[in-house]
Short mmCIF file of C-alpha atoms in Angstrom, two decimals:
data_model
loop_
_atom_site.label_atom_id
_atom_site.label_comp_id
_atom_site.label_asym_id
_atom_site.label_seq_id
_atom_site.Cartn_x
_atom_site.Cartn_y
_atom_site.Cartn_z
CA MET A 1 57.22 124.08 -7.86
CA SER A 2 60.93 124.26 -7.48
CA GLY A 3 61.28 128.03 -7.54
CA PRO A 4 59.27 130.63 -9.43
CA SER A 5 57.86 129.58 -12.78
CA ALA A 6 56.64 131.38 -15.85
CA LEU A 7 54.21 130.07 -18.41
CA CYS A 8 54.23 130.18 -22.18
CA CYS A 9 51.37 129.00 -24.41
CA PRO A 10 51.58 128.19 -28.14
CA GLN A 11 49.62 131.19 -29.35
CA SER A 12 51.59 133.60 -27.18
CA ALA A 13 55.31 132.99 -26.84
CA ARG A 14 55.80 135.39 -23.96
CA ALA A 15 55.55 135.43 -20.19
CA ALA A 16 52.31 136.40 -18.50
CA ARG A 17 53.13 139.97 -17.50
CA ASN A 18 50.00 141.17 -15.70
CA PRO A 19 48.02 138.30 -14.14
CA ALA A 20 45.73 140.71 -12.33
CA ALA A 21 44.55 142.25 -15.60
CA ALA A 22 42.46 139.24 -16.53
CA GLY A 23 38.97 139.11 -15.10
CA PRO A 24 38.13 136.18 -12.83
CA LEU A 25 36.85 132.99 -14.35
CA PRO A 26 33.13 132.24 -13.92
CA ARG A 27 32.28 130.71 -10.56
CA ALA A 28 30.26 127.60 -9.72
CA VAL A 29 31.04 125.88 -13.01
CA PRO A 30 30.33 122.13 -13.33
CA ALA A 31 33.49 120.05 -12.87
CA ALA A 32 33.20 118.48 -16.31
CA SER A 33 33.66 121.82 -18.04
CA ARG A 34 36.25 123.34 -15.74
CA SER A 35 39.24 122.19 -17.77
CA GLU A 36 37.88 124.17 -20.73
CA MET A 37 38.07 127.29 -18.56
CA LEU A 38 41.85 126.95 -18.34
CA LEU A 39 42.57 127.41 -22.05
CA PRO A 40 40.85 130.68 -23.00
CA ASP A 41 42.15 133.42 -25.27
CA TYR A 42 45.90 133.55 -24.55
CA SER A 43 45.95 137.33 -24.85
CA THR A 44 44.71 137.38 -21.26
CA SER A 45 46.54 136.00 -18.24
CA LEU A 46 45.55 133.55 -15.52
CA TRP A 47 46.47 133.64 -11.85
CA PHE A 48 47.07 130.30 -10.08
CA SER A 49 47.50 130.00 -6.31
CA GLN A 50 49.71 127.02 -5.46
CA PHE A 51 49.59 125.10 -2.20
CA CYS A 52 51.64 122.26 -0.75
CA ALA A 53 49.58 120.05 1.55
CA ASN A 54 49.14 116.53 2.88
CA ASP A 55 45.75 116.81 4.59
CA PRO A 56 42.53 117.09 2.50
CA GLU A 57 40.62 119.19 5.05
CA VAL A 58 43.46 121.63 5.72
CA PHE A 59 44.18 121.96 1.99
CA VAL A 60 40.57 122.79 1.16
CA GLN A 61 40.19 125.22 4.08
CA ALA A 62 43.26 127.13 2.84
CA ALA A 63 42.11 127.03 -0.78
CA LEU A 64 38.68 128.42 0.17
CA LEU A 65 40.44 131.51 1.53
CA ALA A 66 42.24 132.05 -1.80
CA GLN A 67 39.67 131.03 -4.41
CA ASP A 68 38.04 134.46 -4.73
CA TYR A 69 41.42 136.02 -5.59
CA CYS A 70 42.63 133.59 -8.29
CA ASP A 71 41.52 131.63 -11.33
CA ALA A 72 42.66 128.17 -10.21
CA ILE A 73 44.12 126.33 -7.20
CA ASP A 74 47.25 124.27 -7.86
CA LEU A 75 48.43 121.37 -5.70
CA ASN A 76 52.24 121.12 -5.57
CA LEU A 77 53.23 117.48 -6.06
CA GLY A 78 56.60 118.29 -7.62
CA CYS A 79 58.86 119.79 -4.92
CA PRO A 80 61.87 117.45 -4.41
CA GLN A 81 63.66 119.47 -1.72
CA MET A 82 64.60 118.18 1.73
CA ILE A 83 62.09 120.54 3.38
CA ALA A 84 59.32 118.80 1.40
CA LYS A 85 60.57 115.42 2.60
CA ARG A 86 60.57 116.58 6.22
CA GLY A 87 57.14 118.15 5.87
CA HIS A 88 55.82 115.18 3.85
CA TYR A 89 54.50 117.07 0.84
CA GLY A 90 55.40 117.83 -2.78
CA ALA A 91 57.00 114.99 -4.76
CA PHE A 92 57.17 112.85 -1.62
CA LEU A 93 53.43 112.15 -1.87
CA GLN A 94 53.66 110.61 -5.34
CA GLU A 95 53.32 107.06 -3.99
CA GLU A 96 50.26 107.90 -1.85
CA TRP A 97 47.60 107.77 -4.53
CA ASP A 98 44.68 107.22 -2.15
CA LEU A 99 45.55 110.41 -0.20
CA LEU A 100 45.95 112.42 -3.42
CA GLN A 101 42.60 111.21 -4.73
CA ARG A 102 40.88 112.28 -1.51
CA MET A 103 42.53 115.71 -1.60
CA ILE A 104 41.54 116.41 -5.20
CA LEU A 105 38.02 114.96 -4.87
CA LEU A 106 37.30 117.12 -1.82
CA ALA A 107 38.76 120.22 -3.51
CA ASN A 108 36.59 119.61 -6.57
CA GLU A 109 33.54 119.27 -4.36
CA LYS A 110 34.13 122.39 -2.24
CA LEU A 111 35.89 124.87 -4.55
CA SER A 112 34.31 127.04 -7.22
CA VAL A 113 37.55 127.30 -9.26
CA PRO A 114 39.42 124.50 -11.07
CA ILE A 115 41.95 122.32 -9.25
CA THR A 116 45.27 121.70 -11.05
CA CYS A 117 48.42 119.72 -10.18
CA LYS A 118 52.15 119.92 -10.84
CA ILE A 119 53.98 116.60 -10.70
CA ARG A 120 57.34 114.95 -11.28
CA VAL A 121 57.68 111.72 -13.23
CA PHE A 122 58.52 108.18 -12.16
CA PRO A 123 61.47 106.48 -13.88
CA ASP A 124 58.95 104.17 -15.57
CA ILE A 125 56.82 105.83 -18.28
CA ASP A 126 53.85 103.49 -17.79
CA LYS A 127 53.67 104.26 -14.07
CA THR A 128 53.90 107.98 -14.83
CA VAL A 129 50.98 107.69 -17.26
CA LYS A 130 48.86 105.78 -14.72
CA TYR A 131 49.72 108.42 -12.11
CA ALA A 132 48.53 111.20 -14.44
CA GLN A 133 45.35 109.30 -15.32
CA MET A 134 44.60 108.77 -11.63
CA LEU A 135 44.88 112.52 -10.98
CA GLU A 136 42.67 113.27 -13.99
CA LYS A 137 40.04 110.79 -12.80
CA ALA A 138 40.11 112.33 -9.30
CA GLY A 139 39.26 115.73 -10.80
CA CYS A 140 42.51 117.46 -11.76
CA GLN A 141 41.65 119.94 -14.54
CA LEU A 142 45.16 120.78 -15.75
CA LEU A 143 48.43 118.91 -15.27
CA THR A 144 51.95 120.33 -15.33
CA VAL A 145 54.56 117.58 -15.78
CA HIS A 146 58.17 118.19 -14.79
CA GLY A 147 60.11 115.60 -16.76
CA ARG A 148 62.50 114.75 -13.92
CA THR A 149 62.19 112.30 -11.03
CA LYS A 150 62.27 113.55 -7.44
CA GLU A 151 65.87 112.33 -7.19
CA GLN A 152 66.97 114.58 -10.07
CA LYS A 153 67.89 117.85 -8.36
CA GLY A 154 70.89 120.10 -7.81
CA PRO A 155 74.04 118.71 -9.45
CA LEU A 156 72.13 115.48 -10.21
CA ALA A 157 69.37 117.27 -12.13
CA GLY A 158 70.42 115.95 -15.52
CA VAL A 159 68.10 116.24 -18.52
CA ALA A 160 64.31 116.23 -18.21
CA SER A 161 62.49 113.52 -20.16
CA TRP A 162 60.17 114.99 -22.77
CA GLU A 163 59.32 111.39 -23.68
CA HIS A 164 57.51 111.02 -20.35
CA ILE A 165 55.68 114.30 -20.92
CA GLN A 166 54.62 113.29 -24.43
CA ALA A 167 53.25 109.97 -23.13
CA VAL A 168 51.17 111.78 -20.49
CA ARG A 169 49.91 114.29 -23.06
CA LYS A 170 48.63 111.46 -25.27
CA ALA A 171 47.06 109.54 -22.36
CA VAL A 172 44.89 112.25 -20.72
CA ASN A 173 42.06 114.47 -21.92
CA ILE A 174 42.94 117.57 -19.89
CA PRO A 175 45.41 120.36 -20.74
CA VAL A 176 49.05 119.41 -20.11
CA PHE A 177 51.95 121.82 -19.55
CA ALA A 178 55.61 120.79 -19.80
CA ASN A 179 58.44 121.72 -17.45
CA GLY A 180 62.16 121.01 -17.82
CA ASN A 181 65.03 121.80 -20.26
CA ILE A 182 63.67 125.29 -21.03
CA GLN A 183 66.62 127.67 -21.37
CA CYS A 184 65.53 129.89 -24.27
CA LEU A 185 62.54 130.59 -26.54
CA SER A 186 63.64 128.02 -29.14
CA ASP A 187 63.44 125.36 -26.38
CA VAL A 188 59.82 126.40 -25.78
CA GLU A 189 58.94 125.97 -29.44
CA GLU A 190 60.81 122.65 -29.71
CA CYS A 191 59.15 121.29 -26.55
CA ILE A 192 55.67 122.12 -27.83
CA ARG A 193 56.47 120.56 -31.19
CA LYS A 194 57.89 117.33 -29.73
CA THR A 195 55.43 116.75 -26.88
CA GLY A 196 52.23 118.34 -28.18
CA VAL A 197 51.61 120.10 -24.85
CA HIS A 198 49.30 123.09 -24.44
CA GLY A 199 51.87 125.23 -22.62
CA VAL A 200 55.38 125.35 -21.18
CA MET A 201 56.70 126.39 -17.77
CA SER A 202 60.21 127.47 -16.81
CA ALA A 203 61.89 128.08 -13.44
CA GLU A 204 65.69 128.31 -13.56
CA GLY A 205 65.85 129.50 -17.17
CA ASN A 206 63.43 132.29 -16.35
CA LEU A 207 65.40 133.31 -13.24
CA HIS A 208 68.62 133.74 -15.23
CA ASN A 209 66.84 135.51 -18.09
CA PRO A 210 63.44 137.00 -17.17
CA ALA A 211 62.98 137.97 -20.85
CA LEU A 212 63.18 134.33 -21.93
CA PHE A 213 59.59 134.13 -23.22
CA GLU A 214 60.06 137.33 -25.20
CA GLY A 215 62.99 135.82 -27.07
CA ARG A 216 65.38 138.55 -25.85
CA ASN A 217 68.75 138.48 -24.08
CA PRO A 218 68.97 141.90 -22.40
CA LEU A 219 71.93 143.37 -20.52
CA VAL A 220 72.01 142.12 -16.94
CA TRP A 221 72.05 145.59 -15.36
CA GLU A 222 69.09 146.75 -17.47
CA MET A 223 67.06 143.74 -16.35
CA ALA A 224 68.12 144.43 -12.76
CA GLU A 225 67.03 148.08 -13.04
CA GLU A 226 63.59 146.99 -14.26
CA TYR A 227 63.34 144.44 -11.45
CA LEU A 228 64.38 146.92 -8.75
CA GLU A 229 61.72 149.37 -9.96
CA ILE A 230 59.13 146.63 -9.42
CA VAL A 231 60.56 146.00 -5.92
CA ARG A 232 60.17 149.71 -5.10
CA LYS A 233 56.54 149.53 -6.18
CA TYR A 234 55.85 146.22 -4.42
CA PRO A 235 58.27 145.94 -1.45
CA CYS A 236 59.47 142.52 -0.30
CA PRO A 237 62.19 141.19 2.07
CA LEU A 238 65.70 142.09 0.94
CA SER A 239 66.72 138.42 1.01
CA TYR A 240 64.28 137.76 -1.86
CA VAL A 241 65.82 140.57 -3.90
CA ARG A 242 69.34 139.36 -3.21
CA ALA A 243 68.46 135.79 -4.21
CA HIS A 244 66.96 136.94 -7.52
CA LEU A 245 70.01 139.07 -8.36
CA PHE A 246 72.43 136.24 -7.58
CA LYS A 247 70.63 134.29 -10.32
CA LEU A 248 70.37 137.22 -12.73
CA TRP A 249 74.04 138.23 -12.29
CA HIS A 250 75.39 134.68 -11.98
CA HIS A 251 77.92 134.80 -14.82
CA THR A 252 79.03 138.39 -14.14
CA LEU A 253 79.65 137.67 -10.46
CA GLN A 254 82.07 134.90 -11.47
CA VAL A 255 84.18 137.67 -13.02
CA TYR A 256 83.70 140.37 -10.37
CA GLN A 257 83.93 138.44 -7.10
CA GLN A 258 84.12 141.63 -5.06
CA LEU A 259 80.63 142.61 -6.21
CA ARG A 260 79.40 139.20 -5.07
CA GLU A 261 80.68 139.97 -1.57
CA GLU A 262 79.10 143.44 -1.64
CA LEU A 263 75.74 142.03 -2.72
CA ALA A 264 75.91 139.50 0.11
CA LYS A 265 76.63 142.21 2.73
CA VAL A 266 74.35 145.05 1.59
CA LYS A 267 71.53 145.92 4.00
CA THR A 268 69.27 148.29 2.03
CA LEU A 269 67.55 148.47 -1.33
CA GLU A 270 69.50 151.63 -2.18
CA GLY A 271 72.69 149.72 -1.41
CA ILE A 272 71.66 147.08 -3.95
CA VAL A 273 70.99 149.85 -6.49
CA ASP A 274 74.55 151.08 -5.88
CA VAL A 275 75.93 147.57 -6.48
CA ASN A 276 74.01 147.40 -9.76
CA ARG A 277 75.41 150.81 -10.76
CA GLU A 278 78.98 149.64 -10.03
CA LEU A 279 78.38 146.41 -11.96
CA LYS A 280 77.13 148.45 -14.92
CA LEU A 281 80.23 150.69 -14.89
CA ARG A 282 82.62 147.74 -14.76
CA CYS A 283 80.86 145.93 -17.60
CA GLN A 284 80.75 149.06 -19.75
CA GLU A 285 84.46 149.60 -19.16
CA GLU A 286 85.12 145.98 -20.17
CA ILE A 287 83.00 146.43 -23.32
CA ALA A 288 84.94 149.61 -24.22
CA ASN A 289 88.26 147.74 -23.93
CA GLN A 290 87.02 144.69 -25.81
CA LYS A 291 89.17 143.58 -28.73
CA GLU A 292 87.65 143.01 -32.15
CA GLY A 293 86.73 139.38 -32.75
CA GLU A 294 86.98 138.50 -29.04
CA LYS A 295 84.69 135.62 -28.05
CA PRO A 296 82.90 134.85 -24.75
CA LYS A 297 84.96 132.89 -22.22
CA GLU A 298 84.13 129.74 -20.25
CA GLY A 299 82.16 128.34 -23.19
CA LEU A 300 79.27 130.77 -22.72
CA PRO A 301 76.99 131.50 -25.71
CA PHE A 302 77.12 135.24 -24.91
CA PHE A 303 79.38 137.57 -22.95
CA HIS A 304 78.78 137.42 -19.19
CA TRP A 305 76.99 140.80 -19.10
CA ILE A 306 74.13 139.43 -21.23
CA CYS A 307 71.21 137.47 -19.68
CA GLN A 308 71.65 133.81 -20.59
CA PRO A 309 71.08 130.32 -19.19
CA TYR A 310 73.21 128.65 -16.56
CA ILE A 311 73.86 124.96 -17.19
CA ARG A 312 74.48 123.13 -13.93
CA PRO A 313 77.63 120.97 -14.10
CA GLY A 314 77.05 117.30 -13.35
CA PRO A 315 78.97 115.44 -10.61
CA LYS A 316 81.79 114.42 -12.98
CA GLU A 317 82.26 117.97 -14.25
CA ARG A 318 82.35 119.22 -10.66
CA CYS A 319 85.02 116.65 -9.83
CA ARG A 320 87.15 117.74 -12.79
CA GLU A 321 86.77 121.38 -11.73
CA ASN A 322 87.89 120.49 -8.20
CA GLY A 323 90.79 118.36 -9.43
CA ASP A 324 89.29 115.00 -8.42
CA SER A 325 89.92 111.90 -10.51
CA GLY A 326 86.26 111.25 -11.30
CA THR A 327 86.39 107.85 -9.62
CA GLU A 328 83.56 106.61 -7.46
CA LYS A 329 85.27 108.21 -4.48
CA GLY A 330 85.52 111.52 -6.32
CA VAL A 331 81.89 111.61 -7.47
CA ARG A 332 80.25 112.79 -4.29
CA GLY A 333 77.41 115.10 -3.49
CA LYS A 334 77.61 118.25 -1.40
CA ARG A 335 76.14 116.55 1.66
CA ALA A 336 78.76 113.77 1.55
CA LEU A 337 81.55 116.34 1.35
CA GLU A 338 80.11 118.30 4.26
CA GLU A 339 80.13 115.18 6.41
CA GLU A 340 83.92 115.01 5.94
CA GLU A 341 84.50 118.63 6.96
CA ASP A 342 86.48 118.76 10.18
CA GLY A 343 86.78 122.51 10.54
CA ASN A 344 89.50 122.94 7.88
CA SER A 345 88.66 126.23 6.11
CA GLU A 346 89.88 124.82 2.81
CA LEU A 347 87.03 122.28 2.85
CA LEU A 348 84.35 124.53 4.34
CA SER A 349 81.67 126.11 2.18
CA LYS A 350 81.65 129.91 1.89
CA ASN A 351 78.68 130.11 4.23
CA LYS A 352 80.48 128.10 6.90
CA GLN A 353 83.67 130.11 6.43
CA LYS A 354 81.65 133.28 7.21
CA LYS A 355 80.28 131.63 10.36
CA LYS A 356 83.83 130.68 11.30
CA LEU A 357 84.94 134.31 10.95
CA ARG A 358 82.13 135.44 13.27
CA ASN A 359 82.86 132.67 15.76
CA PRO A 360 86.44 131.29 15.48
CA ASN A 361 85.70 128.62 18.11
CA LYS A 362 82.82 127.14 16.14
CA SER A 363 83.40 123.58 14.99
CA PHE A 364 81.73 121.81 12.07
CA ASP A 365 82.93 118.35 13.05
CA PRO A 366 79.83 116.12 12.60
CA SER A 367 80.92 113.89 15.49
CA LEU A 368 80.52 116.86 17.87
CA LYS A 369 76.99 117.69 16.74
CA PRO A 370 74.28 116.79 19.25
CA LYS A 371 72.11 113.84 18.28
CA TYR A 372 68.41 114.64 18.28
CA ALA A 373 65.54 112.20 18.64
CA LYS A 374 63.13 112.50 15.72
CA CYS A 375 59.46 113.46 15.70
CA ASP A 376 57.16 110.43 15.28
CA GLN A 377 55.20 112.32 12.61
CA CYS A 378 57.57 114.24 10.32
CA GLY A 379 61.17 113.39 11.22
CA ASN A 380 62.14 116.82 12.57
CA PRO A 381 63.82 116.96 16.01
CA LYS A 382 61.21 116.27 18.68
CA GLY A 383 60.75 118.17 21.92
CA ASN A 384 62.56 116.48 24.82
CA LYS A 385 59.54 116.93 27.10
CA CYS A 386 56.78 116.55 24.52
CA VAL A 387 54.02 114.23 25.75
CA PHE A 388 53.37 113.07 22.15
CA ASN A 389 57.06 112.59 21.16
CA MET A 390 56.67 115.16 18.37
CA CYS A 391 58.17 118.41 17.14
CA ARG A 392 56.32 121.59 18.11
CA GLY A 393 54.46 121.93 14.81
CA CYS A 394 53.07 118.38 14.84
CA CYS A 395 52.43 118.54 18.59
CA LYS A 396 50.40 121.74 18.19
CA LYS A 397 48.17 120.15 15.53
CA ARG A 398 47.53 117.02 17.61
CA ALA A 399 47.01 118.89 20.88
CA PHE A 400 44.51 121.21 19.18
CA LYS A 401 42.68 118.30 17.57
CA GLU A 402 42.48 116.28 20.80
CA VAL A 403 42.04 119.32 23.11
CA ALA A 404 45.07 118.24 25.12
CA ASP A 405 47.98 119.89 26.95
CA CYS A 406 51.71 119.59 26.24
CA PRO A 407 53.63 121.42 29.01
CA GLY A 408 56.90 120.63 27.22
CA HIS A 409 55.90 122.86 24.30
CA GLY A 410 53.88 125.29 26.39
CA LEU A 411 50.60 124.24 24.73
CA LEU A 412 47.62 124.41 27.09
CA PHE A 413 44.55 123.78 24.94
CA LYS A 414 42.85 121.55 27.55
CA THR A 415 43.60 123.89 30.45
CA LYS A 416 42.34 126.94 28.56
CA TYR A 417 39.23 125.06 27.43
CA GLU A 418 38.44 124.02 31.01
CA LYS A 419 39.02 127.58 32.22
CA SER A 420 36.66 128.81 29.51
CA LEU A 421 33.98 126.36 30.61
CA SER A 422 34.48 127.35 34.25
CA TRP A 423 34.20 131.04 33.37
CA GLN A 424 31.03 130.43 31.35
CA HIS A 425 29.55 128.46 34.26
CA SER A 426 30.38 131.23 36.74
CA GLN A 427 28.85 133.82 34.39
CA ARG A 428 25.64 131.79 34.24
CA GLY A 429 25.61 131.64 38.08
CA ILE A 430 26.03 135.41 38.33
CA GLN A 431 23.23 135.97 35.81
CA THR A 432 20.92 133.56 37.71
CA ALA A 433 21.63 135.26 41.04
CA ASP A 434 21.04 138.64 39.44
CA ILE A 435 17.69 137.50 38.02
CA ASN A 436 16.65 136.08 41.42
CA GLN A 437 17.68 139.29 43.15
CA ARG A 438 15.66 141.39 40.71
CA GLY A 439 12.71 139.03 41.19
CA ASP A 440 12.85 139.44 44.99
CA ALA A 441 13.08 143.22 44.61
CA GLN A 442 10.01 143.23 42.38
CA VAL A 443 8.06 141.12 44.90
CA GLY A 444 9.07 143.44 47.73
CA GLU A 445 8.08 146.51 45.72
CA THR A 446 4.68 145.00 44.94
CA ALA A 447 4.08 144.27 48.64
CA VAL A 448 4.93 147.86 49.63
CA LEU A 449 2.59 149.27 47.00
CA LYS A 450 -0.21 146.95 48.16
CA GLU A 451 0.30 147.97 51.77
CA ALA A 452 0.23 151.66 50.83
CA ALA A 453 -2.97 151.13 48.87
CA ASP A 454 -4.62 149.38 51.81
CA SER A 455 -3.69 152.17 54.24
CA THR A 456 -5.02 154.76 51.81
CA GLY A 457 -8.29 152.90 51.46
#
């Protein structure tokens, strides 16, 4: 998935609030009936464990560790991010149907819980339908369809195609969930009506308004207070908390830029609580000074202190915001702009400007960046002294599989294995010598006893 997702089903237009409350699904159920297990009474919640993988054996070994703690195992075939491309997983496996079939078939054979998949669509509806049918035939018991292609992300996300989702829903006999264009509860209801799906998932909409599936638009600081109470109960890295609050407070932080900087710098949970308290005071002061009949600014449906969706501007809108003409030269992605950065702070992103403050001599000129040779397996930079011409991660897997050494990465599987064999051999020699020594001692003791008996007689 691209970020956290929540699920809404037709009979229960709300988010699953306590997945652990539902008892586990029955184990060792025949594959033919597993899909029926995934649509029980919606008053209970289900817990899915999602994995990204590209190796059937590794995927199943990992899933076996998780199956006793969840109700289903989900295979992520929808992630479009660059990290998924480098790691060769997510949406970048959607052309490798033979591999996907083997992964799902093996999972169905070995696991006692259902196997589900989350996918992105192809531009062509017919190919998308065949893709879904292939996954169903392989043993997928529930399919979540994100109605965007893997190229639709970031400022190029555009609108998800419910037409693709509807076609898949009609073509398969397993439960289908929809993903994409879900910004509020009315979108959930409209999506279900238009596509006929069994459930709806949301990622970005749910991050900006966690009460989306309850049909509410709470005050941003109240939602933050509830979230921070959960963090106190279930601690997590502060970076996770900060990332969630940047989403939750998105519109308010456009107004109070200083609070954005404070949130970025804060080092403790209590410090974040203080930022939320300050945000609350500023918003309440703004509400108190609000004029009668005043409307939200920047075209927002609600005032910035209310949880609401964030609509990503497309490339043309971004160009207009930045003063570009909107010509082909002006319509450029973030990566293209970064390639033109020559160290001028006016062109640098905020993150790079911070790095420049910490290290004034740092240059972001792409021509000065070192050129790295790529790993033969995944495309990451390879180790200069690697015997397999791979990055450390890929080298470690291969060296372990082949029981080989790679001094360049400090991996000594062969050496350690040989040392282990040598140690075992030496231990056997010591044990044999010890047995022989005890045998000689017993023989000598018997001879002494016999001699003593003879002299006594």
